[in-house]
mmCIF file of C-alpha atoms in Angstrom:
data_model
loop_
_atom_site.group_PDB
_atom_site.id
_atom_site.type_symbol
_atom_site.label_atom_id
_atom_site.label_comp_id
_atom_site.label_asym_id
_atom_site.label_seq_id
_atom_site.Cartn_x
_atom_site.Cartn_y
_atom_site.Cartn_z
ATOM 1 C CA MET A 1 116.659 28.332 -158.819
ATOM 2 C CA LYS A 2 114.836 25.615 -160.772
ATOM 3 C CA GLU A 3 112.518 23.145 -159.064
ATOM 4 C CA ILE A 4 113.176 19.418 -159.358
ATOM 5 C CA ALA A 5 111.224 16.285 -158.429
ATOM 6 C CA ILE A 6 112.966 12.997 -157.694
ATOM 7 C CA ILE A 7 111.411 9.742 -158.904
ATOM 8 C CA GLY A 8 112.338 6.859 -156.597
ATOM 9 C CA GLY A 9 113.128 6.658 -152.907
ATOM 10 C CA GLY A 10 115.773 3.914 -152.697
ATOM 11 C CA GLY A 11 119.506 4.032 -152.060
ATOM 12 C CA HIS A 12 120.303 5.517 -155.458
ATOM 13 C CA SER A 13 117.886 8.341 -154.656
ATOM 14 C CA LYS A 14 119.927 9.258 -151.578
ATOM 15 C CA VAL A 15 122.988 9.880 -153.741
ATOM 16 C CA ILE A 16 120.919 11.920 -156.194
ATOM 17 C CA GLN A 17 119.671 14.079 -153.344
ATOM 18 C CA ASP A 18 123.256 14.749 -152.249
ATOM 19 C CA ILE A 19 124.178 15.808 -155.802
ATOM 20 C CA ILE A 20 121.254 18.223 -155.928
ATOM 21 C CA GLN A 21 122.298 19.737 -152.613
ATOM 22 C CA ALA A 22 125.942 20.027 -153.673
ATOM 23 C CA GLY A 23 125.143 21.628 -157.021
ATOM 24 C CA GLU A 24 122.872 24.418 -155.750
ATOM 25 C CA GLN A 25 121.246 24.638 -159.187
ATOM 26 C CA TYR A 26 117.967 22.951 -158.276
ATOM 27 C CA LYS A 27 115.563 23.156 -155.385
ATOM 28 C CA PRO A 28 114.084 19.710 -154.609
ATOM 29 C CA VAL A 29 110.336 20.009 -154.116
ATOM 30 C CA ALA A 30 109.061 16.425 -154.255
ATOM 31 C CA LEU A 31 110.010 12.783 -153.833
ATOM 32 C CA LEU A 32 107.687 10.505 -155.797
ATOM 33 C CA ASP A 33 107.589 6.795 -155.012
ATOM 34 C CA ASP A 34 104.696 4.341 -154.984
ATOM 35 C CA LYS A 35 105.390 3.506 -151.341
ATOM 36 C CA TYR A 36 103.566 6.797 -150.683
ATOM 37 C CA GLU A 37 99.960 5.801 -151.290
ATOM 38 C CA ASP A 38 98.638 9.243 -150.442
ATOM 39 C CA LEU A 39 99.985 12.758 -150.738
ATOM 40 C CA GLN A 40 102.090 13.822 -147.776
ATOM 41 C CA GLN A 41 103.234 17.395 -147.303
ATOM 42 C CA LYS A 42 106.143 18.446 -145.086
ATOM 43 C CA GLY A 43 106.485 22.188 -145.361
ATOM 44 C CA GLU A 44 107.059 22.909 -149.039
ATOM 45 C CA PHE A 45 108.259 19.359 -149.756
ATOM 46 C CA ILE A 46 105.897 16.748 -151.199
ATOM 47 C CA PHE A 47 105.986 12.962 -150.723
ATOM 48 C CA ALA A 48 103.589 11.357 -153.190
ATOM 49 C CA PRO A 49 103.009 8.388 -155.528
ATOM 50 C CA ILE A 50 104.544 8.541 -158.996
ATOM 51 C CA SER A 51 101.114 9.101 -160.525
ATOM 52 C CA ASP A 52 101.135 12.591 -158.976
ATOM 53 C CA ALA A 53 103.948 13.600 -161.340
ATOM 54 C CA VAL A 54 101.331 15.013 -163.720
ATOM 55 C CA LYS A 55 100.504 17.769 -161.229
ATOM 56 C CA LEU A 56 104.166 18.777 -161.053
ATOM 57 C CA ILE A 57 104.583 18.725 -164.833
ATOM 58 C CA GLU A 58 101.921 21.424 -164.985
ATOM 59 C CA ARG A 59 104.135 23.520 -162.661
ATOM 60 C CA GLU A 60 107.094 23.071 -165.050
ATOM 61 C CA VAL A 61 109.053 21.197 -162.424
ATOM 62 C CA GLU A 62 111.968 19.207 -163.883
ATOM 63 C CA PHE A 63 112.450 15.525 -163.072
ATOM 64 C CA ILE A 64 115.233 13.062 -162.434
ATOM 65 C CA VAL A 65 114.598 9.308 -162.331
ATOM 66 C CA ALA A 66 116.645 8.127 -159.361
ATOM 67 C CA VAL A 67 116.486 4.391 -160.072
ATOM 68 C CA GLY A 68 119.625 2.321 -160.649
ATOM 69 C CA ASN A 69 117.963 -0.507 -162.609
ATOM 70 C CA ASN A 70 118.264 0.433 -166.278
ATOM 71 C CA ARG A 71 115.036 -1.160 -167.462
ATOM 72 C CA VAL A 72 112.947 0.277 -164.645
ATOM 73 C CA ARG A 73 114.517 3.698 -165.200
ATOM 74 C CA LYS A 74 113.635 3.477 -168.906
ATOM 75 C CA ARG A 75 110.036 2.516 -168.198
ATOM 76 C CA LEU A 76 109.528 5.382 -165.758
ATOM 77 C CA ALA A 77 111.312 7.945 -167.941
ATOM 78 C CA GLU A 78 109.276 7.024 -171.015
ATOM 79 C CA LYS A 79 106.044 7.224 -169.040
ATOM 80 C CA LEU A 80 106.963 10.706 -167.833
ATOM 81 C CA ALA A 81 108.116 11.781 -171.291
ATOM 82 C CA ALA A 82 104.717 10.798 -172.677
ATOM 83 C CA GLU A 83 103.239 13.347 -170.259
ATOM 84 C CA ARG A 84 105.685 15.967 -171.605
ATOM 85 C CA ALA A 85 107.890 16.011 -168.526
ATOM 86 C CA ARG A 86 111.185 17.883 -168.669
ATOM 87 C CA PHE A 87 114.307 16.196 -167.308
ATOM 88 C CA ALA A 88 117.297 17.668 -165.523
ATOM 89 C CA VAL A 89 120.983 16.926 -166.060
ATOM 90 C CA LEU A 90 122.719 16.528 -162.709
ATOM 91 C CA ILE A 91 126.501 16.886 -162.502
ATOM 92 C CA HIS A 92 128.255 16.826 -159.155
ATOM 93 C CA PRO A 93 130.648 19.790 -158.799
ATOM 94 C CA ALA A 94 133.477 17.337 -158.034
ATOM 95 C CA ALA A 95 133.129 15.689 -161.459
ATOM 96 C CA VAL A 96 135.510 16.647 -164.297
ATOM 97 C CA ILE A 97 133.753 17.263 -167.610
ATOM 98 C CA SER A 98 135.425 18.232 -170.901
ATOM 99 C CA PRO A 99 133.886 21.325 -172.521
ATOM 100 C CA SER A 100 133.450 19.293 -175.715
ATOM 101 C CA ALA A 101 131.526 16.474 -174.043
ATOM 102 C CA VAL A 102 127.777 16.221 -174.681
ATOM 103 C CA ILE A 103 125.477 15.059 -171.890
ATOM 104 C CA GLU A 104 121.781 14.655 -172.614
ATOM 105 C CA ALA A 105 118.688 15.108 -170.446
ATOM 106 C CA GLY A 106 118.061 12.853 -167.469
ATOM 107 C CA THR A 107 121.697 11.825 -167.035
ATOM 108 C CA VAL A 108 123.496 11.933 -163.680
ATOM 109 C CA VAL A 109 127.263 12.345 -163.228
ATOM 110 C CA MET A 110 128.478 11.547 -159.731
ATOM 111 C CA PRO A 111 131.406 12.888 -157.684
ATOM 112 C CA GLY A 112 134.896 12.129 -158.950
ATOM 113 C CA ALA A 113 133.711 10.981 -162.376
ATOM 114 C CA VAL A 114 135.749 12.076 -165.410
ATOM 115 C CA ILE A 115 134.261 12.564 -168.877
ATOM 116 C CA GLN A 116 136.811 13.418 -171.536
ATOM 117 C CA ALA A 117 136.811 15.226 -174.886
ATOM 118 C CA ASP A 118 134.186 14.600 -177.570
ATOM 119 C CA THR A 119 132.357 11.955 -175.591
ATOM 120 C CA VAL A 120 128.582 11.828 -176.081
ATOM 121 C CA ILE A 121 126.374 10.522 -173.291
ATOM 122 C CA GLY A 122 122.711 9.875 -174.029
ATOM 123 C CA ARG A 123 119.557 10.272 -171.989
ATOM 124 C CA HIS A 124 119.030 8.944 -168.470
ATOM 125 C CA ALA A 125 122.497 7.446 -168.123
ATOM 126 C CA ILE A 126 124.344 7.062 -164.829
ATOM 127 C CA ILE A 127 128.058 7.865 -164.651
ATOM 128 C CA ASN A 128 128.770 6.681 -161.155
ATOM 129 C CA THR A 129 131.315 7.678 -158.530
ATOM 130 C CA ALA A 130 134.904 7.995 -159.854
ATOM 131 C CA ALA A 131 134.070 6.365 -163.197
ATOM 132 C CA VAL A 132 136.337 7.350 -166.103
ATOM 133 C CA VAL A 133 134.847 7.849 -169.561
ATOM 134 C CA GLU A 134 137.699 8.723 -171.896
ATOM 135 C CA HIS A 135 137.706 10.617 -175.206
ATOM 136 C CA ASP A 136 135.337 9.892 -178.106
ATOM 137 C CA ASN A 137 133.143 7.448 -176.237
ATOM 138 C CA ARG A 138 129.516 6.923 -177.272
ATOM 139 C CA ILE A 139 127.292 6.109 -174.313
ATOM 140 C CA GLU A 140 123.682 5.535 -175.328
ATOM 141 C CA ASP A 141 120.463 6.006 -173.365
ATOM 142 C CA PHE A 142 119.847 4.227 -170.028
ATOM 143 C CA VAL A 143 123.450 3.029 -169.624
ATOM 144 C CA HIS A 144 124.937 2.647 -166.138
ATOM 145 C CA ILE A 145 128.708 3.038 -165.715
ATOM 146 C CA SER A 146 129.395 1.814 -162.170
ATOM 147 C CA PRO A 147 131.880 3.233 -159.638
ATOM 148 C CA ARG A 148 135.525 3.242 -160.772
ATOM 149 C CA ALA A 149 134.779 1.606 -164.107
ATOM 150 C CA ALA A 150 137.039 2.859 -166.920
ATOM 151 C CA LEU A 151 136.012 3.176 -170.552
ATOM 152 C CA THR A 152 139.061 4.043 -172.617
ATOM 153 C CA GLY A 153 138.963 5.861 -175.968
ATOM 154 C CA ASN A 154 136.354 5.216 -178.685
ATOM 155 C CA VAL A 155 134.292 2.781 -176.634
ATOM 156 C CA GLU A 156 130.612 2.332 -177.485
ATOM 157 C CA ALA A 157 128.082 1.291 -174.829
ATOM 158 C CA ALA A 158 124.684 0.627 -176.395
ATOM 159 C CA GLU A 159 121.300 1.306 -174.817
ATOM 160 C CA GLY A 160 120.789 -0.207 -171.393
ATOM 161 C CA ALA A 161 124.311 -1.590 -170.996
ATOM 162 C CA HIS A 162 125.604 -1.948 -167.448
ATOM 163 C CA ILE A 163 129.361 -1.757 -166.789
ATOM 164 C CA GLY A 164 130.190 -3.149 -163.351
ATOM 165 C CA ALA A 165 132.305 -1.526 -160.676
ATOM 166 C CA GLY A 166 135.998 -1.404 -161.506
ATOM 167 C CA ALA A 167 135.590 -2.929 -164.964
ATOM 168 C CA VAL A 168 137.879 -1.778 -167.784
ATOM 169 C CA VAL A 169 136.979 -1.602 -171.472
ATOM 170 C CA ILE A 170 139.952 -1.225 -173.827
ATOM 171 C CA PRO A 171 139.872 1.219 -176.766
ATOM 172 C CA GLY A 172 137.468 0.756 -179.635
ATOM 173 C CA LYS A 173 135.320 -2.004 -178.126
ATOM 174 C CA LYS A 174 131.523 -2.172 -178.174
ATOM 175 C CA ILE A 175 129.154 -3.279 -175.434
ATOM 176 C CA GLY A 176 125.849 -4.479 -176.882
ATOM 177 C CA PRO A 177 122.420 -3.271 -175.805
ATOM 178 C CA TRP A 178 121.206 -4.443 -172.404
ATOM 179 C CA SER A 179 124.375 -6.401 -171.716
ATOM 180 C CA VAL A 180 126.092 -6.544 -168.340
ATOM 181 C CA VAL A 181 129.844 -6.448 -167.754
ATOM 182 C CA GLY A 182 130.731 -7.904 -164.359
ATOM 183 C CA ALA A 183 132.612 -5.981 -161.696
ATOM 184 C CA GLY A 184 136.385 -6.007 -162.126
ATOM 185 C CA SER A 185 136.239 -7.443 -165.640
ATOM 186 C CA ALA A 186 138.571 -6.544 -168.500
ATOM 187 C CA VAL A 187 136.782 -6.197 -171.837
ATOM 188 C CA ILE A 188 139.214 -6.810 -174.708
ATOM 189 C CA SER A 189 136.690 -7.808 -177.387
ATOM 190 C CA ASP A 190 133.194 -6.708 -178.380
ATOM 191 C CA ILE A 191 130.319 -7.891 -176.179
ATOM 192 C CA PRO A 192 127.092 -8.796 -178.048
ATOM 193 C CA LYS A 193 123.612 -7.772 -176.976
ATOM 194 C CA GLU A 194 121.741 -9.106 -173.953
ATOM 195 C CA VAL A 195 124.463 -11.152 -172.302
ATOM 196 C CA THR A 196 126.442 -11.108 -169.089
ATOM 197 C CA ALA A 197 130.219 -11.091 -169.537
ATOM 198 C CA ALA A 198 132.707 -11.348 -166.702
ATOM 199 C CA GLY A 199 136.330 -12.129 -165.948
ATOM 200 C CA THR A 200 139.772 -11.156 -167.215
ATOM 201 C CA PRO A 201 139.469 -11.236 -170.119
ATOM 202 C CA ALA A 202 135.678 -10.910 -170.048
ATOM 203 C CA ARG A 203 133.811 -13.931 -171.402
ATOM 204 C CA ILE A 204 130.091 -14.511 -171.859
ATOM 205 C CA ILE A 205 128.760 -16.455 -168.898
ATOM 206 C CA GLN A 206 124.976 -16.235 -169.355
ATOM 207 C CA PRO A 207 122.138 -14.342 -171.023
ATOM 208 C CA ALA A 208 121.584 -11.181 -168.985
ATOM 209 C CA GLN A 209 117.953 -10.435 -169.495
ATOM 210 C CA GLU A 210 116.121 -13.204 -167.658
ATOM 211 C CA GLY A 211 117.116 -11.778 -164.289
ATOM 212 C CA ILE A 212 116.674 -8.178 -165.337
ATOM 213 C CA ARG A 213 113.211 -8.732 -166.797
ATOM 214 C CA SER A 214 112.061 -10.377 -163.588
ATOM 215 C CA LYS A 215 112.913 -7.167 -161.693
ATOM 216 C CA ALA A 216 111.587 -4.655 -164.227
#
């Protein structure tokens, strides 16, 4: 069984831990979060600041960045990648994945999610609970598809896009990089980069990045 370290100790991390336990592919050995100022050891399990990741990289432990915020997840993943960290792919056994789908390192697929034929999902994406990603979708790095969102065929979600819970994107539409689609929205036209769009049909309501940057 492979060893895995979890980066982040918030609510999203709790779900990640459940996926690891359900999958029985990885043995969790550490939870790294900067709320742990000093190394703490409980049996074989380590609680430590994120800076201690370097010690685990030397042990060939794999990592998963358990942070829901796309920009923060990107920053942490790139910092770890610069140290030559290896990243896991976590897929809950209750997810449905087409054999022709491609899922890249660092991505998490949660219970009840469906990923259909010839879809490509990039690095460090989140396909959340019961989300539907239909055929021939292109989901780039650091995207978050929220619970029960539905991306129909040939949808493109660019880097850092966030699709809110229960939102629907009709076939062939594009969501620009670092844009946010509000919960319950219906996307019937392309969404440009770095905006928030919401409603039925979805309309641009504000630039997205001011709020996100303040949290990153």
